[in-house]
mmCIF file of C-alpha atoms in Angstrom:
data_model
loop_
_atom_site.group_PDB
_atom_site.id
_atom_site.type_symbol
_atom_site.label_atom_id
_atom_site.label_comp_id
_atom_site.label_asym_id
_atom_site.label_seq_id
_atom_site.Cartn_x
_atom_site.Cartn_y
_atom_site.Cartn_z
ATOM 1 C CA MET A 13 37.755 128.290 87.847
ATOM 2 C CA SER A 14 34.576 129.616 86.473
ATOM 3 C CA HIS A 15 34.286 129.498 82.709
ATOM 4 C CA GLY A 16 37.659 129.774 81.123
ATOM 5 C CA LYS A 17 40.786 127.992 80.095
ATOM 6 C CA TRP A 18 44.089 129.612 80.815
ATOM 7 C CA SER A 19 48.129 130.142 78.718
ATOM 8 C CA GLY A 20 50.283 133.035 78.668
ATOM 9 C CA GLY A 21 52.985 135.421 77.839
ATOM 10 C CA GLY A 22 54.956 132.375 78.791
ATOM 11 C CA ASP A 23 53.809 128.975 77.588
ATOM 12 C CA ALA A 24 50.608 127.171 76.730
ATOM 13 C CA LEU A 25 51.196 123.565 77.776
ATOM 14 C CA ARG A 26 49.120 120.465 77.196
ATOM 15 C CA PRO A 27 49.549 117.029 78.769
ATOM 16 C CA GLY A 28 51.474 114.391 76.889
ATOM 17 C CA ALA A 29 55.014 115.430 75.974
ATOM 18 C CA ASN A 30 58.065 113.400 77.017
ATOM 19 C CA GLU A 31 60.296 115.929 78.763
ATOM 20 C CA THR A 32 62.632 115.761 81.723
ATOM 21 C CA ALA A 33 60.688 115.921 84.969
ATOM 22 C CA ALA A 34 61.719 118.371 87.638
ATOM 23 C CA GLU A 35 61.568 117.490 91.331
ATOM 24 C CA SER A 36 57.938 117.563 92.468
ATOM 25 C CA ARG A 37 55.843 116.768 95.520
ATOM 26 C CA SER A 38 52.472 115.132 95.166
ATOM 27 C CA PRO A 39 49.448 116.867 96.641
ATOM 28 C CA SER A 40 47.356 115.210 99.289
ATOM 29 C CA SER A 41 44.747 112.760 98.097
ATOM 30 C CA ASP A 42 41.891 115.259 98.264
ATOM 31 C CA ASP A 43 43.709 117.464 95.700
ATOM 32 C CA SER A 44 43.414 114.814 92.967
ATOM 33 C CA SER A 45 41.108 116.801 90.702
ATOM 34 C CA GLY A 46 40.022 120.322 89.928
ATOM 35 C CA THR A 47 42.069 123.418 89.294
ATOM 36 C CA ALA A 48 45.151 124.901 90.922
ATOM 37 C CA LEU A 49 46.322 128.504 90.912
ATOM 38 C CA VAL A 50 50.097 128.698 91.435
ATOM 39 C CA LEU A 51 51.511 132.106 92.364
ATOM 40 C CA GLY A 52 55.276 132.527 92.393
ATOM 41 C CA GLY A 53 57.709 134.887 94.079
ATOM 42 C CA GLY A 54 59.105 138.016 92.538
ATOM 43 C CA GLY A 55 59.919 140.807 94.961
ATOM 44 C CA PRO A 56 57.862 143.999 95.174
ATOM 45 C CA THR A 57 57.858 144.819 91.440
ATOM 46 C CA GLY A 58 57.213 141.200 90.501
ATOM 47 C CA ALA A 59 54.332 141.205 92.974
ATOM 48 C CA ALA A 60 52.932 144.343 91.341
ATOM 49 C CA TRP A 61 53.099 142.651 87.938
ATOM 50 C CA MET A 62 51.322 139.599 89.379
ATOM 51 C CA ALA A 63 48.523 141.736 90.817
ATOM 52 C CA GLY A 64 48.030 143.246 87.382
ATOM 53 C CA VAL A 65 47.925 139.779 85.803
ATOM 54 C CA LEU A 66 45.292 138.548 88.263
ATOM 55 C CA ALA A 67 43.110 141.591 87.654
ATOM 56 C CA GLY A 68 43.526 141.358 83.877
ATOM 57 C CA LEU A 69 42.510 137.703 83.831
ATOM 58 C CA THR A 70 39.455 138.426 85.941
ATOM 59 C CA GLU A 71 38.325 141.341 83.808
ATOM 60 C CA ALA A 72 38.676 139.166 80.705
ATOM 61 C CA GLY A 73 36.373 136.521 82.200
ATOM 62 C CA LEU A 74 38.802 134.084 83.871
ATOM 63 C CA ASP A 75 38.533 134.470 87.618
ATOM 64 C CA PRO A 76 41.595 132.960 89.375
ATOM 65 C CA ALA A 77 39.769 133.192 92.707
ATOM 66 C CA ASP A 78 37.566 130.281 91.620
ATOM 67 C CA SER A 79 40.496 127.825 91.834
ATOM 68 C CA ASP A 80 40.071 124.705 93.968
ATOM 69 C CA THR A 81 43.605 125.058 95.352
ATOM 70 C CA VAL A 82 45.887 128.090 95.672
ATOM 71 C CA ILE A 83 49.642 127.491 95.985
ATOM 72 C CA GLY A 84 51.736 130.508 96.958
ATOM 73 C CA THR A 85 55.452 131.172 97.244
ATOM 74 C CA SER A 86 56.882 134.389 98.736
ATOM 75 C CA ALA A 87 54.988 137.269 97.086
ATOM 76 C CA GLY A 88 52.581 134.621 95.813
ATOM 77 C CA ALA A 89 51.905 133.618 99.423
ATOM 78 C CA LEU A 90 50.949 137.208 100.267
ATOM 79 C CA PHE A 91 48.567 137.649 97.360
ATOM 80 C CA GLY A 92 47.348 134.044 97.385
ATOM 81 C CA THR A 93 46.269 134.428 101.004
ATOM 82 C CA ARG A 94 44.431 137.671 100.382
ATOM 83 C CA LEU A 95 42.811 136.288 97.253
ATOM 84 C CA ARG A 96 41.698 133.157 99.092
ATOM 85 C CA ALA A 97 40.329 135.340 101.906
ATOM 86 C CA GLY A 98 38.021 137.043 99.410
ATOM 87 C CA GLU A 99 39.841 140.202 98.340
ATOM 88 C CA PRO A 100 38.985 140.894 94.678
ATOM 89 C CA PRO A 101 41.871 140.915 92.158
ATOM 90 C CA ALA A 102 40.760 144.384 91.071
ATOM 91 C CA GLN A 103 41.460 145.662 94.569
ATOM 92 C CA LEU A 104 44.874 144.005 94.705
ATOM 93 C CA TYR A 105 45.643 145.749 91.424
ATOM 94 C CA ALA A 106 44.319 149.149 92.518
ATOM 95 C CA ARG A 107 46.434 149.056 95.681
ATOM 96 C CA GLN A 108 49.513 148.478 93.549
ATOM 97 C CA LEU A 109 48.661 151.354 91.237
ATOM 98 C CA ASP A 110 48.283 153.851 94.074
ATOM 99 C CA GLY A 111 51.090 152.461 96.226
ATOM 100 C CA THR A 112 48.837 151.545 99.151
ATOM 101 C CA ASP A 113 50.387 148.067 99.378
ATOM 102 C CA ARG A 114 54.074 148.331 100.020
ATOM 103 C CA ILE A 115 56.792 146.330 101.749
ATOM 104 C CA ASP A 116 60.170 148.049 101.796
ATOM 105 C CA LEU A 117 63.061 145.652 101.248
ATOM 106 C CA ASN A 118 66.324 147.513 101.679
ATOM 107 C CA VAL A 119 68.731 145.117 100.002
ATOM 108 C CA THR A 120 72.402 146.134 99.989
ATOM 109 C CA ALA A 121 75.045 145.131 97.440
ATOM 110 C CA GLY A 122 76.785 143.165 100.185
ATOM 111 C CA GLN A 123 73.653 141.169 100.941
ATOM 112 C CA THR A 124 73.206 140.409 97.253
ATOM 113 C CA LEU A 125 76.797 139.184 96.916
ATOM 114 C CA ARG A 126 76.568 136.987 100.012
ATOM 115 C CA PHE A 127 73.268 135.564 98.747
ATOM 116 C CA LEU A 128 74.745 134.684 95.367
ATOM 117 C CA PHE A 129 77.916 133.241 96.892
ATOM 118 C CA ALA A 130 75.867 130.905 99.061
ATOM 119 C CA ALA A 131 73.345 129.967 96.354
ATOM 120 C CA LEU A 132 75.777 129.384 93.501
ATOM 121 C CA ALA A 133 78.583 127.522 95.278
ATOM 122 C CA THR A 134 77.108 124.059 94.646
ATOM 123 C CA ARG A 135 75.265 122.193 91.917
ATOM 124 C CA ASP A 136 72.885 120.517 94.374
ATOM 125 C CA SER A 137 69.576 122.274 94.990
ATOM 126 C CA GLU A 138 69.080 121.167 98.586
ATOM 127 C CA ARG A 139 72.691 121.915 99.512
ATOM 128 C CA SER A 140 72.354 125.377 97.962
ATOM 129 C CA ALA A 141 69.315 126.041 100.163
ATOM 130 C CA ARG A 142 71.163 124.798 103.244
ATOM 131 C CA ARG A 143 74.072 127.151 102.520
ATOM 132 C CA LEU A 144 71.634 130.039 102.219
ATOM 133 C CA GLY A 145 69.930 128.963 105.422
ATOM 134 C CA ARG A 146 73.178 128.900 107.397
ATOM 135 C CA ALA A 147 74.089 132.338 106.065
ATOM 136 C CA ALA A 148 70.611 133.629 106.921
ATOM 137 C CA LEU A 149 70.770 132.299 110.478
ATOM 138 C CA ARG A 150 74.061 134.142 111.050
ATOM 139 C CA ALA A 151 73.026 137.391 109.351
ATOM 140 C CA ASP A 152 72.355 140.660 111.142
ATOM 141 C CA THR A 153 68.843 141.565 109.953
ATOM 142 C CA VAL A 154 65.630 143.076 111.237
ATOM 143 C CA THR A 155 63.970 141.095 114.004
ATOM 144 C CA GLU A 156 61.476 138.305 113.440
ATOM 145 C CA ALA A 157 58.890 140.365 115.336
ATOM 146 C CA GLU A 158 59.317 143.167 112.793
ATOM 147 C CA VAL A 159 58.853 140.700 109.931
ATOM 148 C CA LEU A 160 55.646 139.336 111.446
ATOM 149 C CA ASP A 161 54.355 142.855 111.993
ATOM 150 C CA THR A 162 55.149 143.853 108.388
ATOM 151 C CA VAL A 163 53.500 140.754 106.939
ATOM 152 C CA GLY A 164 50.492 141.138 109.233
ATOM 153 C CA ARG A 165 49.915 144.692 108.027
ATOM 154 C CA PHE A 166 50.198 143.603 104.385
ATOM 155 C CA LEU A 167 47.654 140.846 104.978
ATOM 156 C CA ARG A 168 45.268 143.529 106.272
ATOM 157 C CA ASP A 169 42.531 141.848 108.346
ATOM 158 C CA VAL A 170 43.471 138.237 107.537
ATOM 159 C CA ARG A 171 44.386 136.521 110.818
ATOM 160 C CA GLU A 172 42.908 133.063 110.308
ATOM 161 C CA TRP A 173 43.421 130.543 107.538
ATOM 162 C CA PRO A 174 40.854 131.244 104.790
ATOM 163 C CA SER A 175 38.391 128.567 103.783
ATOM 164 C CA GLY A 176 39.395 126.478 100.806
ATOM 165 C CA ARG A 177 42.732 124.834 100.034
ATOM 166 C CA LEU A 178 45.693 127.183 100.456
ATOM 167 C CA ARG A 179 49.282 125.890 100.473
ATOM 168 C CA LEU A 180 52.211 128.190 101.263
ATOM 169 C CA THR A 181 55.779 127.072 100.620
ATOM 170 C CA ALA A 182 58.841 127.603 102.780
ATOM 171 C CA VAL A 183 62.287 126.009 102.994
ATOM 172 C CA ASP A 184 63.853 124.620 106.175
ATOM 173 C CA ALA A 185 66.904 126.785 106.874
ATOM 174 C CA LEU A 186 68.878 123.839 108.291
ATOM 175 C CA THR A 187 67.914 120.950 106.011
ATOM 176 C CA GLY A 188 67.028 122.763 102.783
ATOM 177 C CA LYS A 189 63.851 120.729 102.457
ATOM 178 C CA VAL A 190 60.588 122.221 101.183
ATOM 179 C CA ARG A 191 57.370 122.291 103.176
ATOM 180 C CA ALA A 192 53.925 123.496 102.178
ATOM 181 C CA PHE A 193 52.003 124.923 105.132
ATOM 182 C CA ASP A 194 48.223 124.695 105.124
ATOM 183 C CA SER A 195 45.327 125.103 107.521
ATOM 184 C CA GLU A 196 46.078 121.721 109.116
ATOM 185 C CA SER A 197 49.747 122.492 109.846
ATOM 186 C CA GLY A 198 49.075 124.104 113.207
ATOM 187 C CA VAL A 199 50.968 127.246 112.153
ATOM 188 C CA PRO A 200 49.270 130.680 112.289
ATOM 189 C CA ILE A 201 48.571 132.149 108.860
ATOM 190 C CA VAL A 202 50.724 135.255 109.416
ATOM 191 C CA THR A 203 53.648 133.059 110.481
ATOM 192 C CA ALA A 204 53.244 130.773 107.451
ATOM 193 C CA VAL A 205 53.178 133.711 105.044
ATOM 194 C CA ALA A 206 56.158 135.341 106.775
ATOM 195 C CA ALA A 207 58.138 132.096 106.507
ATOM 196 C CA SER A 208 57.385 131.918 102.784
ATOM 197 C CA CYS A 209 58.592 135.507 102.377
ATOM 198 C CA ALA A 210 61.738 135.366 104.545
ATOM 199 C CA VAL A 211 64.346 136.360 101.966
ATOM 200 C CA PRO A 212 67.696 135.022 103.202
ATOM 201 C CA LEU A 213 70.110 137.665 104.554
ATOM 202 C CA VAL A 214 67.395 140.352 104.303
ATOM 203 C CA TRP A 215 64.824 138.899 106.711
ATOM 204 C CA PRO A 216 65.606 136.283 109.379
ATOM 205 C CA PRO A 217 64.362 132.698 109.051
ATOM 206 C CA VAL A 218 60.967 132.487 110.759
ATOM 207 C CA ALA A 219 60.251 130.069 113.594
ATOM 208 C CA ALA A 220 57.352 127.648 113.065
ATOM 209 C CA ASP A 221 56.675 124.125 114.250
ATOM 210 C CA SER A 222 60.048 123.938 116.096
ATOM 211 C CA ARG A 223 62.013 124.751 112.928
ATOM 212 C CA ARG A 224 63.350 127.886 111.219
ATOM 213 C CA TRP A 225 62.059 128.629 107.733
ATOM 214 C CA GLN A 226 63.293 130.779 104.863
ATOM 215 C CA ASP A 227 61.729 132.049 101.643
ATOM 216 C CA GLY A 228 60.056 129.300 99.629
ATOM 217 C CA GLY A 229 61.665 130.771 96.522
ATOM 218 C CA THR A 230 65.127 129.580 97.563
ATOM 219 C CA ARG A 231 64.397 126.165 96.001
ATOM 220 C CA SER A 232 61.840 127.080 93.319
ATOM 221 C CA THR A 233 60.150 130.354 92.497
ATOM 222 C CA ALA A 234 56.745 128.670 92.181
ATOM 223 C CA HIS A 235 56.847 124.966 93.228
ATOM 224 C CA LEU A 236 54.673 123.723 90.389
ATOM 225 C CA GLY A 237 55.081 120.145 91.619
ATOM 226 C CA LEU A 238 52.542 120.873 94.361
ATOM 227 C CA ALA A 239 49.855 121.122 91.664
ATOM 228 C CA ARG A 240 50.438 117.549 90.561
ATOM 229 C CA GLY A 241 47.196 115.585 90.491
ATOM 230 C CA HIS A 242 45.041 118.550 89.535
ATOM 231 C CA ARG A 243 43.261 118.548 86.211
ATOM 232 C CA ASP A 244 44.425 122.072 85.348
ATOM 233 C CA ALA A 245 46.957 124.540 86.724
ATOM 234 C CA LEU A 246 47.316 128.238 86.037
ATOM 235 C CA VAL A 247 50.811 129.426 86.953
ATOM 236 C CA VAL A 248 51.718 133.111 87.374
ATOM 237 C CA ALA A 249 55.492 133.347 87.840
ATOM 238 C CA PRO A 250 57.122 136.797 87.976
ATOM 239 C CA ILE A 251 60.597 135.211 88.138
ATOM 240 C CA PRO A 252 61.129 132.061 86.038
ATOM 241 C CA ALA A 253 64.100 130.714 88.034
ATOM 242 C CA ALA A 254 65.684 131.056 91.469
ATOM 243 C CA PRO A 255 69.428 131.813 91.646
ATOM 244 C CA GLY A 256 71.290 128.552 91.993
ATOM 245 C CA PRO A 257 71.002 124.933 90.786
ATOM 246 C CA HIS A 258 67.226 124.771 90.774
ATOM 247 C CA PRO A 259 64.744 123.856 88.016
ATOM 248 C CA ASP A 260 63.101 126.813 86.317
ATOM 249 C CA VAL A 261 59.347 127.111 85.903
ATOM 250 C CA HIS A 262 59.467 125.945 82.279
ATOM 251 C CA ARG A 263 61.108 122.672 83.290
ATOM 252 C CA GLU A 264 58.692 122.283 86.203
ATOM 253 C CA ALA A 265 55.761 123.002 83.881
ATOM 254 C CA ALA A 266 56.964 120.303 81.478
ATOM 255 C CA ALA A 267 57.099 117.794 84.335
ATOM 256 C CA LEU A 268 53.636 118.782 85.519
ATOM 257 C CA ARG A 269 52.305 118.488 81.994
ATOM 258 C CA ALA A 270 53.869 115.019 81.656
ATOM 259 C CA SER A 271 51.985 113.935 84.791
ATOM 260 C CA GLY A 272 48.680 114.705 83.070
ATOM 261 C CA THR A 273 47.896 118.234 84.235
ATOM 262 C CA ALA A 274 47.075 120.913 81.672
ATOM 263 C CA VAL A 275 49.263 123.921 82.423
ATOM 264 C CA GLY A 276 48.830 127.591 81.582
ATOM 265 C CA LEU A 277 52.056 129.427 82.393
ATOM 266 C CA ILE A 278 52.378 133.199 82.433
ATOM 267 C CA THR A 279 55.808 134.767 82.900
ATOM 268 C CA PRO A 280 56.717 138.403 82.158
ATOM 269 C CA ASP A 281 56.992 139.214 78.464
ATOM 270 C CA LYS A 282 59.498 141.708 77.045
ATOM 271 C CA ASP A 283 57.422 144.780 77.900
ATOM 272 C CA SER A 284 56.757 143.507 81.412
ATOM 273 C CA ARG A 285 60.433 142.730 82.017
ATOM 274 C CA ARG A 286 61.337 146.228 80.904
ATOM 275 C CA ALA A 287 58.725 147.720 83.233
ATOM 276 C CA MET A 288 59.879 145.612 86.188
ATOM 277 C CA GLY A 289 63.550 146.428 85.655
ATOM 278 C CA ARG A 290 66.517 144.586 87.141
ATOM 279 C CA ASN A 291 65.991 145.770 90.710
ATOM 280 C CA LEU A 292 62.855 143.997 91.872
ATOM 281 C CA THR A 293 62.691 146.135 95.030
ATOM 282 C CA ASP A 294 62.418 149.453 93.135
ATOM 283 C CA TYR A 295 59.022 150.895 94.053
ATOM 284 C CA ARG A 296 59.301 153.595 91.423
ATOM 285 C CA ARG A 297 58.435 150.823 88.947
ATOM 286 C CA GLN A 298 55.508 149.397 90.904
ATOM 287 C CA SER A 299 52.575 150.984 89.095
ATOM 288 C CA GLU A 300 53.976 150.470 85.585
ATOM 289 C CA ALA A 301 54.810 146.839 86.363
ATOM 290 C CA ALA A 302 51.196 146.347 87.463
ATOM 291 C CA ARG A 303 49.862 147.957 84.285
ATOM 292 C CA THR A 304 52.025 145.837 81.978
ATOM 293 C CA GLY A 305 50.950 142.702 83.842
ATOM 294 C CA HIS A 306 47.322 143.681 83.340
ATOM 295 C CA ARG A 307 47.842 144.236 79.604
ATOM 296 C CA GLN A 308 49.764 140.982 79.222
ATOM 297 C CA ALA A 309 47.089 138.945 80.988
ATOM 298 C CA THR A 310 44.301 140.406 78.880
ATOM 299 C CA ALA A 311 46.166 139.445 75.719
ATOM 300 C CA ALA A 312 46.878 135.951 77.072
ATOM 301 C CA VAL A 313 43.259 134.953 77.679
ATOM 302 C CA PRO A 314 42.509 133.528 74.188
ATOM 303 C CA GLY A 315 45.476 131.164 74.511
ATOM 304 C CA LEU A 316 44.461 130.192 78.008
ATOM 305 C CA ARG A 317 40.990 129.267 76.779
ATOM 306 C CA ASP A 318 42.595 126.864 74.308
ATOM 307 C CA VAL A 319 44.750 125.120 76.898
ATOM 308 C CA LEU A 320 43.007 124.662 80.223
ATOM 309 C CA ARG A 321 40.087 122.295 80.505
ATOM 310 C CA ILE A 322 37.830 124.248 82.822
#
């Protein structure tokens, strides 16, 4: 990234501490240096907050779009793709403020209960994801065609993989294993983003590469392990932990730091959490969540400059 060094309303992390490592996946060999931008999932209001954060960082002189690699999960896959395709953070932010960008997720109490029952019934992360996948495959939801149409409209004119490294996470609905799609995966960009966003029981698992895929956030809300091998990583995580027996972003950040990567982690502070509310699909909170994210990011820049070695 251009001329800054990133931390946050979460943690400012430096390499070198001895802390328990979370599960991680090494990047490919050509990712072994440079900077990574990691964008996590968070539902519509979490996405609004993230758009505000990205715009606030940019206005304060740290342009996330200059990252060598962008790693996106769920909402982070949507915004990471548009950012990588050249859409300015200020425009992402403006479209949250005026409500232009909107995906309606009509989540019922029954869906929430079934989700939690599946996710929390085991202490094993992969088994938890498999349980969610089985429930998702049986669920009566909107069609996959509707999901692809919704995601395609949100991506605006992006129909090809953008130039530069972009990795989008999804979880196999049958095995519970994580995959990061990229331009060499042979999967269309809209399909890859839709797979990353396929919230179990709300949207159906998405077909790609002869498998069915569910939301990348069912194993980790941000998948920081994919940034391993980079010199620096800026992580914007609207939700610190996925429901179930999965490592939270603070534990993942500690593991990434221990591997030698400098980590700037931004999670919602008290004001941002209040603005986002408990229902992350409530669009009445969208514009205020975006504004609080913008304010939080602006305040975080001095700490980021002290942490990341850019």
